[in-house]
Amino acid sequence: MESRGRFSSRIGVILASAGSAVGLGNIWRFPTEVGQNGGAAFILVYVGFVFFLALPVMLSEFVIGRSSKSNTVDAYRMLSPGTPWVITGFMGVLAGFLVLSFYSVVAGWTMHYAVSSLLCRLSAGHDFGAEFNAFISHPLLPLGYLAAFLLLSHLVVERGVQSGIERYSKWMMPLLFIIIFVLVACSLSMPGVADGLRFLLRPDFSKVTWPVVLSAIGQAFFSLSVGIGCMITYASYFGPRMRLVPSAIHVCIIDTLVAVTSGFIIFPAVFSVPGLSVDAGPGLVFITLPNVFNAAFSQIPPVGYVFSLLFYVLLLLAALTSSISMHEICTAFIHEKYGLSRRRAAWVVTLLCFVGGAACALSFGPLRGLTIHGMGIFALFDYLTAKFFMPLGGILITLFVGWKMPRMRVMDELTNGGTCSRLLAQLFFFLIRWVAPLGVCIIFVNGLR
Ligand code: PHE
């Protein structure tokens, strides 16, 4: 078997992990959830969950990954041989496959919108809602974009950890930050800025119900890529000197900043065009925003054009760095478990995800009638991952690190062999042992009822 890869630098680790975290979850799913769940109050609950519940899960994944140096299934086999904990690893691989399938569909839509922006097709006089619906329900077009997107992430993963994932993350992530910066500047100069900021900053806690809280935790886990072993896989490529606690904190801060900033890009823009609504759902960035770009376009054409092109390119880049990580969970597992070459393993994943993704894509068109519990396949995949597998995985992963692994070993990882603050490590150990499993469990049980 080929030797295991390893990230070569600290900055590479942070950018690759942040690349996994920052994605459609921040720029497409976060504003959608904020819009549907009442704005500022949701954001506050969300940020609390990121730091008190999702960060401990991320650290636990780092501990499992680095101490086992294995894919997410073998990690449990190695740390706790002969026990049912390995099921948690299998759940992660299954969830990784489900997320990648529906995620690539949205990434495919993004690619289509990036091409349309480039060709100046998002222009005045269009009914963007009707156009979006016609596009996603088309029997072939979304499948073509799905295949193109999956191939892109396939090509990166196939090249391996250092020359694929790390290398591409290192240039894509900084580019992403620059684009975000330009977009915020554009959006904050639009006329709806005051209403947009009010929506984002003035909380109304009467909107916070158990289902909203479950959505917030699902969003926090989804956005940070935790609960399904993605960070276990990445941490298995960390070197021994990589400091786990500061790295996890950095990734959480970057991810939260990007999510909140995309709120600052989208909502002032939405409030700037009369007749648009903040709770447009998944169509927010595909129906509502083209109207906004258009309004900008009719006033100052180059600004509208650049704004829309940059936005969809940004979304595409972010989606790519995340999809690589989901692809990697499954590829590393198949490569190491079944002894297939990395290349072949990557192909197996790409083809399987194409089948899963096609089912999701077609659930807006020819398979529209197929529903389970009132949800189409796409909505079902999203629900199962963000509201079921991720919180459940989070509970199991923190229980494993907090109660099953020897405490000495966990503390050794958290303090990096005694070179990092012991106090901070103890604080995080407490969060991992008590706060995260109990907190997520309470929300999970109440939210599902
Ligand atoms: N965190 C990614 C995003 O915000 C999605 C993701 C989920 C990536 C799970 C990997 C694993 O878009």
Tab-separated table of C-alpha atoms and ligand atoms in Angstrom:
chain	number	residue	atom	x	y	z
A	1	MET	CA	0.000	0.000	0.000
A	2	GLU	CA	1.159	3.579	-0.677
A	3	SER	CA	2.495	5.351	2.441
A	4	ARG	CA	0.074	7.603	4.335
A	5	GLY	CA	0.128	11.275	3.433
A	6	ARG	CA	0.806	14.080	5.859
A	7	PHE	CA	0.208	17.844	5.847
A	8	SER	CA	3.550	19.580	5.605
A	9	SER	CA	2.940	22.806	7.512
A	10	ARG	CA	0.856	24.369	10.252
A	11	ILE	CA	-0.663	26.905	7.900
A	12	GLY	CA	-1.475	24.072	5.486
A	13	VAL	CA	-3.339	22.249	8.268
A	14	ILE	CA	-5.347	25.302	9.253
A	15	LEU	CA	-6.207	26.249	5.682
A	16	ALA	CA	-7.187	22.695	4.752
A	17	SER	CA	-9.347	22.272	7.872
A	18	ALA	CA	-10.857	25.737	7.431
A	19	GLY	CA	-11.332	24.849	3.768
A	20	SER	CA	-13.389	21.851	4.815
A	21	ALA	CA	-15.397	23.940	7.265
A	22	VAL	CA	-16.003	27.003	5.087
A	23	GLY	CA	-18.334	26.089	2.267
A	24	LEU	CA	-21.882	26.151	1.007
A	25	GLY	CA	-22.781	25.645	4.667
A	26	ASN	CA	-21.609	29.187	5.425
A	27	ILE	CA	-22.623	31.048	2.319
A	28	TRP	CA	-25.738	29.176	1.162
A	29	ARG	CA	-27.109	27.209	4.135
A	30	PHE	CA	-26.366	29.703	6.929
A	31	PRO	CA	-28.228	32.708	5.432
A	32	THR	CA	-31.077	30.374	4.469
A	33	GLU	CA	-31.388	29.141	8.059
A	34	VAL	CA	-31.000	32.644	9.495
A	35	GLY	CA	-33.686	33.934	7.137
A	36	GLN	CA	-36.101	31.131	8.024
A	37	ASN	CA	-35.444	31.099	11.761
A	38	GLY	CA	-35.776	34.735	12.647
A	39	GLY	CA	-32.406	36.462	12.225
A	40	ALA	CA	-30.309	37.761	15.117
A	41	ALA	CA	-31.567	35.412	17.869
A	42	PHE	CA	-30.712	32.385	15.722
A	43	ILE	CA	-27.224	33.770	15.105
A	44	LEU	CA	-26.566	34.210	18.826
A	45	VAL	CA	-27.695	30.678	19.662
A	46	TYR	CA	-25.647	29.397	16.727
A	47	VAL	CA	-22.441	31.127	17.828
A	48	GLY	CA	-22.879	29.765	21.381
A	49	PHE	CA	-23.237	26.249	19.988
A	50	VAL	CA	-20.156	26.634	17.793
A	51	PHE	CA	-17.882	27.372	20.720
A	52	PHE	CA	-19.429	25.266	23.510
A	53	LEU	CA	-20.648	22.224	21.599
A	54	ALA	CA	-19.142	21.965	18.117
A	55	LEU	CA	-15.593	23.036	19.065
A	56	PRO	CA	-15.280	20.230	21.669
A	57	VAL	CA	-16.473	17.761	19.017
A	58	MET	CA	-13.844	19.070	16.595
A	59	LEU	CA	-11.140	18.703	19.232
A	60	SER	CA	-12.303	15.184	20.023
A	61	GLU	CA	-12.059	14.316	16.335
A	62	PHE	CA	-8.556	15.788	16.231
A	63	VAL	CA	-7.559	13.662	19.233
A	64	ILE	CA	-8.970	10.453	17.713
A	65	GLY	CA	-7.456	11.170	14.290
A	66	ARG	CA	-3.970	12.057	15.378
A	67	SER	CA	-3.619	9.354	17.978
A	68	SER	CA	-4.816	6.622	15.626
A	69	LYS	CA	-3.385	7.907	12.320
A	70	SER	CA	-6.156	6.056	10.517
A	71	ASN	CA	-9.285	6.597	8.526
A	72	THR	CA	-12.432	7.128	10.547
A	73	VAL	CA	-13.436	3.442	10.754
A	74	ASP	CA	-10.030	1.961	11.593
A	75	ALA	CA	-9.454	4.727	14.141
A	76	TYR	CA	-12.052	3.193	16.462
A	77	ARG	CA	-10.783	-0.321	15.734
A	78	MET	CA	-7.302	0.725	16.714
A	79	LEU	CA	-8.195	2.709	19.837
A	80	SER	CA	-10.828	0.313	21.114
A	81	PRO	CA	-10.407	-3.085	19.421
A	82	GLY	CA	-13.284	-5.518	19.359
A	83	THR	CA	-15.927	-3.054	20.587
A	84	PRO	CA	-19.055	-1.697	18.849
A	85	TRP	CA	-17.517	1.812	18.745
A	86	VAL	CA	-16.478	1.047	15.180
A	87	ILE	CA	-20.129	1.582	14.205
A	88	THR	CA	-19.587	5.300	14.832
A	89	GLY	CA	-16.904	5.195	12.135
A	90	PHE	CA	-19.177	3.432	9.643
A	91	MET	CA	-21.908	5.973	10.385
A	92	GLY	CA	-19.435	8.710	9.509
A	93	VAL	CA	-18.543	7.188	6.150
A	94	LEU	CA	-22.234	6.756	5.309
A	95	ALA	CA	-23.000	10.335	6.345
A	96	GLY	CA	-19.993	11.612	4.348
A	97	PHE	CA	-21.419	9.906	1.280
A	98	LEU	CA	-24.897	11.371	1.899
A	99	VAL	CA	-23.580	14.909	2.404
A	100	LEU	CA	-21.326	14.780	-0.635
A	101	SER	CA	-24.250	13.583	-2.765
A	102	PHE	CA	-26.657	16.416	-2.035
A	103	TYR	CA	-23.894	18.967	-1.572
A	104	SER	CA	-22.547	18.370	-5.067
A	105	VAL	CA	-25.995	19.042	-6.492
A	106	VAL	CA	-26.050	22.545	-4.981
A	107	ALA	CA	-22.424	23.018	-6.024
A	108	GLY	CA	-23.528	22.072	-9.553
A	109	TRP	CA	-26.235	24.758	-9.449
A	110	THR	CA	-23.562	27.196	-8.354
A	111	MET	CA	-21.415	26.263	-11.307
A	112	HIS	CA	-24.353	26.905	-13.624
A	113	TYR	CA	-24.918	30.342	-12.063
A	114	ALA	CA	-21.209	31.173	-12.303
A	115	VAL	CA	-21.322	30.345	-16.024
A	116	SER	CA	-24.536	32.358	-16.475
A	117	SER	CA	-22.980	35.342	-14.710
A	118	LEU	CA	-19.889	35.108	-16.854
A	119	LEU	CA	-21.979	35.095	-20.024
A	120	CYS	CA	-24.063	38.010	-18.733
A	121	ARG	CA	-27.199	35.853	-18.736
A	122	LEU	CA	-28.416	37.053	-15.336
A	123	SER	CA	-29.864	40.226	-16.720
A	124	ALA	CA	-32.942	42.407	-16.557
A	125	GLY	CA	-36.439	41.295	-17.448
A	126	HIS	CA	-36.001	37.714	-16.204
A	127	ASP	CA	-38.244	35.895	-13.782
A	128	PHE	CA	-35.452	34.383	-11.713
A	129	GLY	CA	-37.777	32.200	-9.667
A	130	ALA	CA	-39.242	30.557	-12.760
A	131	GLU	CA	-35.787	30.224	-14.287
A	132	PHE	CA	-34.327	28.595	-11.196
A	133	ASN	CA	-37.226	26.132	-10.993
A	134	ALA	CA	-36.974	25.308	-14.680
A	135	PHE	CA	-33.235	24.683	-14.303
A	136	ILE	CA	-33.358	22.449	-11.211
A	137	SER	CA	-36.252	20.411	-12.549
A	138	HIS	CA	-34.562	19.816	-15.915
A	139	PRO	CA	-33.915	16.067	-16.326
A	140	LEU	CA	-30.353	16.411	-17.652
A	141	LEU	CA	-28.725	19.790	-17.113
A	142	PRO	CA	-28.249	19.561	-13.313
A	143	LEU	CA	-26.801	16.071	-13.801
A	144	GLY	CA	-24.169	17.447	-16.165
A	145	TYR	CA	-23.120	20.080	-13.649
A	146	LEU	CA	-23.192	17.503	-10.853
A	147	ALA	CA	-20.797	15.296	-12.818
A	148	ALA	CA	-18.521	18.239	-13.635
A	149	PHE	CA	-18.308	19.292	-10.004
A	150	LEU	CA	-17.691	15.768	-8.710
A	151	LEU	CA	-14.906	15.373	-11.261
A	152	LEU	CA	-13.241	18.552	-10.036
A	153	SER	CA	-13.141	17.383	-6.439
A	154	HIS	CA	-12.119	13.915	-7.623
A	155	LEU	CA	-9.072	15.364	-9.389
A	156	VAL	CA	-7.875	17.101	-6.213
A	157	VAL	CA	-8.422	14.123	-3.909
A	158	GLU	CA	-6.777	11.719	-6.323
A	159	ARG	CA	-3.544	13.681	-6.088
A	160	GLY	CA	-3.229	12.987	-2.386
A	161	VAL	CA	-2.834	14.949	0.812
A	162	GLN	CA	0.124	17.230	0.185
A	163	SER	CA	0.067	17.837	-3.531
A	164	GLY	CA	-3.730	17.781	-3.734
A	165	ILE	CA	-5.652	18.913	-0.670
A	166	GLU	CA	-2.987	21.052	1.012
A	167	ARG	CA	-1.701	22.672	-2.163
A	168	TYR	CA	-5.116	23.705	-3.477
A	169	SER	CA	-6.415	24.850	-0.087
A	170	LYS	CA	-3.388	27.107	0.247
A	171	TRP	CA	-4.336	29.224	-2.740
A	172	MET	CA	-8.087	28.812	-2.780
A	173	MET	CA	-8.706	29.927	0.804
A	174	PRO	CA	-6.852	33.281	0.627
A	175	LEU	CA	-8.588	34.002	-2.685
A	176	LEU	CA	-11.888	33.309	-0.997
A	177	PHE	CA	-11.134	35.787	1.794
A	178	ILE	CA	-10.298	38.508	-0.734
A	179	ILE	CA	-13.550	37.931	-2.635
A	180	ILE	CA	-15.570	38.042	0.602
A	181	PHE	CA	-13.945	41.330	1.502
A	182	VAL	CA	-14.831	42.913	-1.839
A	183	LEU	CA	-18.404	41.636	-1.634
A	184	VAL	CA	-19.013	43.005	1.872
A	185	ALA	CA	-17.808	46.394	0.709
A	186	CYS	CA	-20.257	46.281	-2.235
A	187	SER	CA	-23.159	45.134	-0.108
A	188	LEU	CA	-22.653	47.639	2.657
A	189	SER	CA	-22.927	50.443	0.166
A	190	MET	CA	-26.432	49.384	-0.926
A	191	PRO	CA	-29.564	51.270	0.163
A	192	GLY	CA	-31.016	48.443	2.314
A	193	VAL	CA	-28.056	48.382	4.642
A	194	ALA	CA	-29.915	49.727	7.706
A	195	ASP	CA	-32.738	47.157	7.464
A	196	GLY	CA	-30.265	44.376	6.764
A	197	LEU	CA	-28.185	45.244	9.811
A	198	ARG	CA	-31.283	45.499	11.997
A	199	PHE	CA	-32.341	42.017	10.911
A	200	LEU	CA	-28.865	40.665	11.691
A	201	LEU	CA	-28.243	42.481	14.943
A	202	ARG	CA	-31.545	42.920	16.809
A	203	PRO	CA	-32.570	39.594	18.405
A	204	ASP	CA	-36.166	38.483	19.008
A	205	PHE	CA	-35.923	35.524	21.383
A	206	SER	CA	-39.599	34.602	21.065
A	207	LYS	CA	-38.620	32.874	17.812
A	208	VAL	CA	-36.312	30.408	19.576
A	209	THR	CA	-38.192	27.077	19.835
A	210	TRP	CA	-36.787	23.499	20.144
A	211	PRO	CA	-36.901	22.861	16.370
A	212	VAL	CA	-35.083	26.178	15.847
A	213	VAL	CA	-32.490	25.123	18.418
A	214	LEU	CA	-32.057	21.751	16.651
A	215	SER	CA	-31.613	23.636	13.373
A	216	ALA	CA	-28.958	25.827	15.013
A	217	ILE	CA	-26.979	22.893	16.299
A	218	GLY	CA	-27.353	21.039	13.004
A	219	GLN	CA	-26.090	24.150	11.236
A	220	ALA	CA	-23.139	24.506	13.646
A	221	PHE	CA	-22.076	20.884	13.104
A	222	PHE	CA	-22.646	21.051	9.361
A	223	SER	CA	-20.707	24.260	9.028
A	224	LEU	CA	-17.733	23.010	11.041
A	225	SER	CA	-17.782	19.600	9.297
A	226	VAL	CA	-17.970	17.789	12.628
A	227	GLY	CA	-19.839	14.725	13.827
A	228	ILE	CA	-19.071	12.437	10.887
A	229	GLY	CA	-15.349	11.861	11.176
A	230	CYS	CA	-14.165	14.319	8.562
A	231	MET	CA	-11.818	15.966	11.043
A	232	ILE	CA	-10.701	12.513	12.246
A	233	THR	CA	-9.516	11.809	8.720
A	234	TYR	CA	-7.780	15.200	8.361
A	235	ALA	CA	-6.163	14.971	11.817
A	236	SER	CA	-4.737	11.591	10.896
A	237	TYR	CA	-2.465	13.566	8.526
A	238	PHE	CA	-1.316	16.041	11.255
A	239	GLY	CA	2.291	15.892	12.384
A	240	PRO	CA	3.218	15.400	16.068
A	241	ARG	CA	4.079	19.065	16.600
A	242	MET	CA	0.733	20.391	15.400
A	243	ARG	CA	-1.021	22.039	18.370
A	244	LEU	CA	-4.577	20.781	18.429
A	245	VAL	CA	-6.315	23.289	20.719
A	246	PRO	CA	-5.175	26.520	19.002
A	247	SER	CA	-5.762	24.997	15.556
A	248	ALA	CA	-9.351	24.013	16.391
A	249	ILE	CA	-10.028	27.458	17.859
A	250	HIS	CA	-8.629	29.128	14.719
A	251	VAL	CA	-10.780	27.009	12.431
A	252	CYS	CA	-13.934	27.791	14.466
A	253	ILE	CA	-13.196	31.514	14.427
A	254	ILE	CA	-12.535	31.589	10.675
A	255	ASP	CA	-15.668	29.569	9.938
A	256	THR	CA	-17.909	31.719	12.136
A	257	LEU	CA	-16.498	34.928	10.695
A	258	VAL	CA	-17.195	33.738	7.158
A	259	ALA	CA	-20.756	32.645	8.043
A	260	VAL	CA	-21.631	35.888	9.777
A	261	THR	CA	-19.938	37.906	7.050
A	262	SER	CA	-21.989	36.192	4.372
A	263	GLY	CA	-25.040	37.343	6.318
A	264	PHE	CA	-23.631	40.857	5.964
A	265	ILE	CA	-23.231	40.307	2.228
A	266	ILE	CA	-26.670	38.853	1.618
A	267	PHE	CA	-29.199	40.585	3.899
A	268	PRO	CA	-28.365	44.260	3.198
A	269	ALA	CA	-28.546	43.303	-0.477
A	270	VAL	CA	-31.912	41.556	-0.073
A	271	PHE	CA	-33.428	44.507	1.786
A	272	SER	CA	-32.242	46.803	-0.995
A	273	VAL	CA	-34.657	45.427	-3.564
A	274	PRO	CA	-38.380	45.896	-2.900
A	275	GLY	CA	-40.534	42.771	-2.868
A	276	LEU	CA	-37.812	40.269	-1.917
A	277	SER	CA	-38.135	38.150	1.186
A	278	VAL	CA	-35.457	36.948	3.598
A	279	ASP	CA	-37.085	33.571	4.144
A	280	ALA	CA	-36.931	32.431	0.530
A	281	GLY	CA	-35.339	29.105	1.637
A	282	PRO	CA	-32.713	27.283	-0.420
A	283	GLY	CA	-33.497	29.549	-3.366
A	284	LEU	CA	-32.228	32.594	-1.442
A	285	VAL	CA	-28.901	32.782	-3.203
A	286	PHE	CA	-30.213	31.586	-6.571
A	287	ILE	CA	-33.476	33.529	-6.901
A	288	THR	CA	-33.261	36.446	-4.514
A	289	LEU	CA	-29.669	37.387	-5.155
A	290	PRO	CA	-29.865	37.531	-8.971
A	291	ASN	CA	-32.584	40.143	-8.475
A	292	VAL	CA	-30.188	42.086	-6.320
A	293	PHE	CA	-27.342	41.793	-8.812
A	294	ASN	CA	-29.731	42.929	-11.455
A	295	ALA	CA	-30.820	45.978	-9.532
A	296	ALA	CA	-27.152	46.858	-9.069
A	297	PHE	CA	-26.542	46.098	-12.734
A	298	SER	CA	-29.247	48.465	-13.952
A	299	GLN	CA	-27.664	51.291	-11.967
A	300	ILE	CA	-23.955	50.690	-12.505
A	301	PRO	CA	-23.538	47.782	-14.971
A	302	PRO	CA	-19.914	46.809	-14.236
A	303	VAL	CA	-20.602	46.609	-10.497
A	304	GLY	CA	-23.584	44.280	-10.924
A	305	TYR	CA	-21.620	42.075	-13.332
A	306	VAL	CA	-18.515	41.831	-11.148
A	307	PHE	CA	-20.586	41.373	-7.988
A	308	SER	CA	-22.535	38.413	-9.364
A	309	LEU	CA	-19.559	36.743	-11.021
A	310	LEU	CA	-17.421	37.072	-7.896
A	311	PHE	CA	-20.214	35.785	-5.693
A	312	TYR	CA	-20.791	32.559	-7.603
A	313	VAL	CA	-17.086	31.935	-8.098
A	314	LEU	CA	-16.664	32.387	-4.362
A	315	LEU	CA	-19.427	29.915	-3.662
A	316	LEU	CA	-17.922	27.415	-6.066
A	317	LEU	CA	-14.434	27.647	-4.543
A	318	ALA	CA	-15.827	27.275	-1.042
A	319	ALA	CA	-17.873	24.265	-2.115
A	320	LEU	CA	-14.830	22.659	-3.693
A	321	THR	CA	-12.571	22.853	-0.621
A	322	SER	CA	-15.374	21.310	1.467
A	323	SER	CA	-16.346	18.593	-0.951
A	324	ILE	CA	-12.711	17.500	-1.063
A	325	SER	CA	-12.876	16.725	2.640
A	326	MET	CA	-16.062	14.669	2.387
A	327	HIS	CA	-14.600	12.835	-0.581
A	328	GLU	CA	-11.468	12.195	1.482
A	329	ILE	CA	-13.388	10.550	4.383
A	330	CYS	CA	-14.754	7.925	2.003
A	331	THR	CA	-11.651	7.620	-0.216
A	332	ALA	CA	-9.269	7.132	2.735
A	333	PHE	CA	-11.581	4.465	4.142
A	334	ILE	CA	-11.869	2.487	0.897
A	335	HIS	CA	-8.169	2.927	0.062
A	336	GLU	CA	-6.944	1.707	3.450
A	337	LYS	CA	-9.617	-0.841	4.207
A	338	TYR	CA	-9.856	-2.613	0.883
A	339	GLY	CA	-6.288	-2.041	-0.282
A	340	LEU	CA	-7.397	-0.327	-3.504
A	341	SER	CA	-4.988	2.293	-4.879
A	342	ARG	CA	-5.875	5.856	-3.918
A	343	ARG	CA	-6.834	6.532	-7.496
A	344	ARG	CA	-9.237	3.613	-7.746
A	345	ALA	CA	-10.725	4.333	-4.323
A	346	ALA	CA	-11.378	7.928	-5.391
A	347	TRP	CA	-13.147	6.677	-8.517
A	348	VAL	CA	-15.389	4.361	-6.509
A	349	VAL	CA	-16.431	7.309	-4.317
A	350	THR	CA	-16.981	9.640	-7.256
A	351	LEU	CA	-19.191	7.138	-9.068
A	352	LEU	CA	-21.230	6.237	-5.979
A	353	CYS	CA	-21.744	9.910	-5.166
A	354	PHE	CA	-22.822	10.563	-8.711
A	355	VAL	CA	-25.577	7.983	-8.297
A	356	GLY	CA	-26.631	9.433	-4.902
A	357	GLY	CA	-26.359	12.982	-6.232
A	358	ALA	CA	-28.396	12.126	-9.335
A	359	ALA	CA	-31.206	10.824	-7.104
A	360	CYS	CA	-31.095	14.133	-5.165
A	361	ALA	CA	-30.956	16.258	-8.310
A	362	LEU	CA	-33.833	14.416	-9.942
A	363	SER	CA	-35.963	14.825	-6.823
A	364	PHE	CA	-36.655	18.353	-8.086
A	365	GLY	CA	-37.732	17.014	-11.488
A	366	PRO	CA	-38.753	13.535	-12.661
A	367	LEU	CA	-38.531	12.010	-9.140
A	368	ARG	CA	-40.530	14.806	-7.520
A	369	GLY	CA	-43.345	12.459	-6.494
A	370	LEU	CA	-41.032	10.191	-4.502
A	371	THR	CA	-41.242	11.265	-0.861
A	372	ILE	CA	-40.411	9.668	2.456
A	373	HIS	CA	-42.009	11.218	5.547
A	374	GLY	CA	-43.116	14.091	3.361
A	375	MET	CA	-39.548	14.845	2.219
A	376	GLY	CA	-38.082	14.468	-1.257
A	377	ILE	CA	-34.701	12.685	-1.581
A	378	PHE	CA	-32.701	15.929	-1.479
A	379	ALA	CA	-34.463	17.216	1.649
A	380	LEU	CA	-34.180	13.761	3.226
A	381	PHE	CA	-30.393	13.602	2.686
A	382	ASP	CA	-30.019	17.102	4.155
A	383	TYR	CA	-32.245	16.295	7.142
A	384	LEU	CA	-30.597	12.945	7.846
A	385	THR	CA	-27.108	14.410	7.892
A	386	ALA	CA	-27.506	17.773	9.642
A	387	LYS	CA	-30.251	16.857	12.082
A	388	PHE	CA	-29.571	13.196	12.710
A	389	PHE	CA	-26.137	11.772	11.893
A	390	MET	CA	-24.115	14.837	12.852
A	391	PRO	CA	-25.627	15.480	16.304
A	392	LEU	CA	-25.703	11.744	17.061
A	393	GLY	CA	-22.106	11.395	15.844
A	394	GLY	CA	-21.141	14.404	17.986
A	395	ILE	CA	-22.580	12.754	21.105
A	396	LEU	CA	-20.804	9.452	20.411
A	397	ILE	CA	-17.459	11.041	19.503
A	398	THR	CA	-17.300	13.182	22.651
A	399	LEU	CA	-18.391	10.221	24.813
A	400	PHE	CA	-15.608	8.156	23.257
A	401	VAL	CA	-12.898	10.720	23.945
A	402	GLY	CA	-14.287	11.868	27.308
A	403	TRP	CA	-15.036	8.475	28.822
A	404	LYS	CA	-13.600	5.626	26.783
A	405	MET	CA	-10.086	6.735	25.840
A	406	PRO	CA	-7.545	6.816	28.681
A	407	ARG	CA	-7.595	10.307	30.193
A	408	MET	CA	-3.786	10.503	30.190
A	409	ARG	CA	-3.665	9.899	26.461
A	410	VAL	CA	-6.288	12.527	25.725
A	411	MET	CA	-4.538	15.095	27.920
A	412	ASP	CA	-1.268	14.247	26.251
A	413	GLU	CA	-2.802	15.027	22.848
A	414	LEU	CA	-4.517	18.196	24.101
A	415	THR	CA	-1.344	19.560	25.693
A	416	ASN	CA	0.842	18.248	22.880
A	417	GLY	CA	3.016	16.204	25.174
A	418	GLY	CA	2.958	18.878	27.880
A	419	THR	CA	4.067	21.781	25.684
A	420	CYS	CA	0.698	23.610	25.669
A	421	SER	CA	-1.326	25.120	28.492
A	422	ARG	CA	-2.600	22.420	30.868
A	423	LEU	CA	-5.362	24.674	32.163
A	424	LEU	CA	-6.802	25.195	28.695
A	425	ALA	CA	-6.580	21.460	28.030
A	426	GLN	CA	-8.443	20.736	31.277
A	427	LEU	CA	-11.148	23.217	30.377
A	428	PHE	CA	-11.634	21.552	27.009
A	429	PHE	CA	-11.577	18.110	28.581
A	430	PHE	CA	-14.474	19.228	30.790
A	431	LEU	CA	-16.388	20.494	27.758
A	432	ILE	CA	-15.725	17.222	25.927
A	433	ARG	CA	-16.677	15.024	28.881
A	434	TRP	CA	-19.798	16.787	30.171
A	435	VAL	CA	-21.029	19.852	28.327
A	436	ALA	CA	-20.965	18.646	24.716
A	437	PRO	CA	-22.530	15.178	25.097
A	438	LEU	CA	-25.204	16.352	27.539
A	439	GLY	CA	-25.970	19.575	25.675
A	440	VAL	CA	-26.255	17.918	22.264
A	441	CYS	CA	-28.267	15.034	23.700
A	442	ILE	CA	-30.877	17.331	25.277
A	443	ILE	CA	-31.294	19.315	22.063
A	444	PHE	CA	-31.333	16.189	19.903
A	445	VAL	CA	-34.063	14.461	21.929
A	446	ASN	CA	-36.248	17.569	22.258
A	447	GLY	CA	-35.726	18.750	18.712
A	448	LEU	CA	-36.644	15.413	17.144
A	449	ARG	CA	-39.919	15.039	19.041
B	1	PHE	N1	-18.640	22.325	6.442
B	1	PHE	C1	-19.011	22.262	5.081
B	1	PHE	C2	-19.717	23.550	4.711
B	1	PHE	O1	-19.940	24.384	5.523
B	1	PHE	C3	-19.857	21.062	4.769
B	1	PHE	C4	-19.288	19.762	5.237
B	1	PHE	C5	-20.032	18.940	6.040
B	1	PHE	C6	-18.011	19.368	4.862
B	1	PHE	C7	-19.501	17.740	6.490
B	1	PHE	C8	-17.499	18.165	5.304
B	1	PHE	C9	-18.244	17.346	6.112
B	1	PHE	O2	-20.081	23.740	3.600
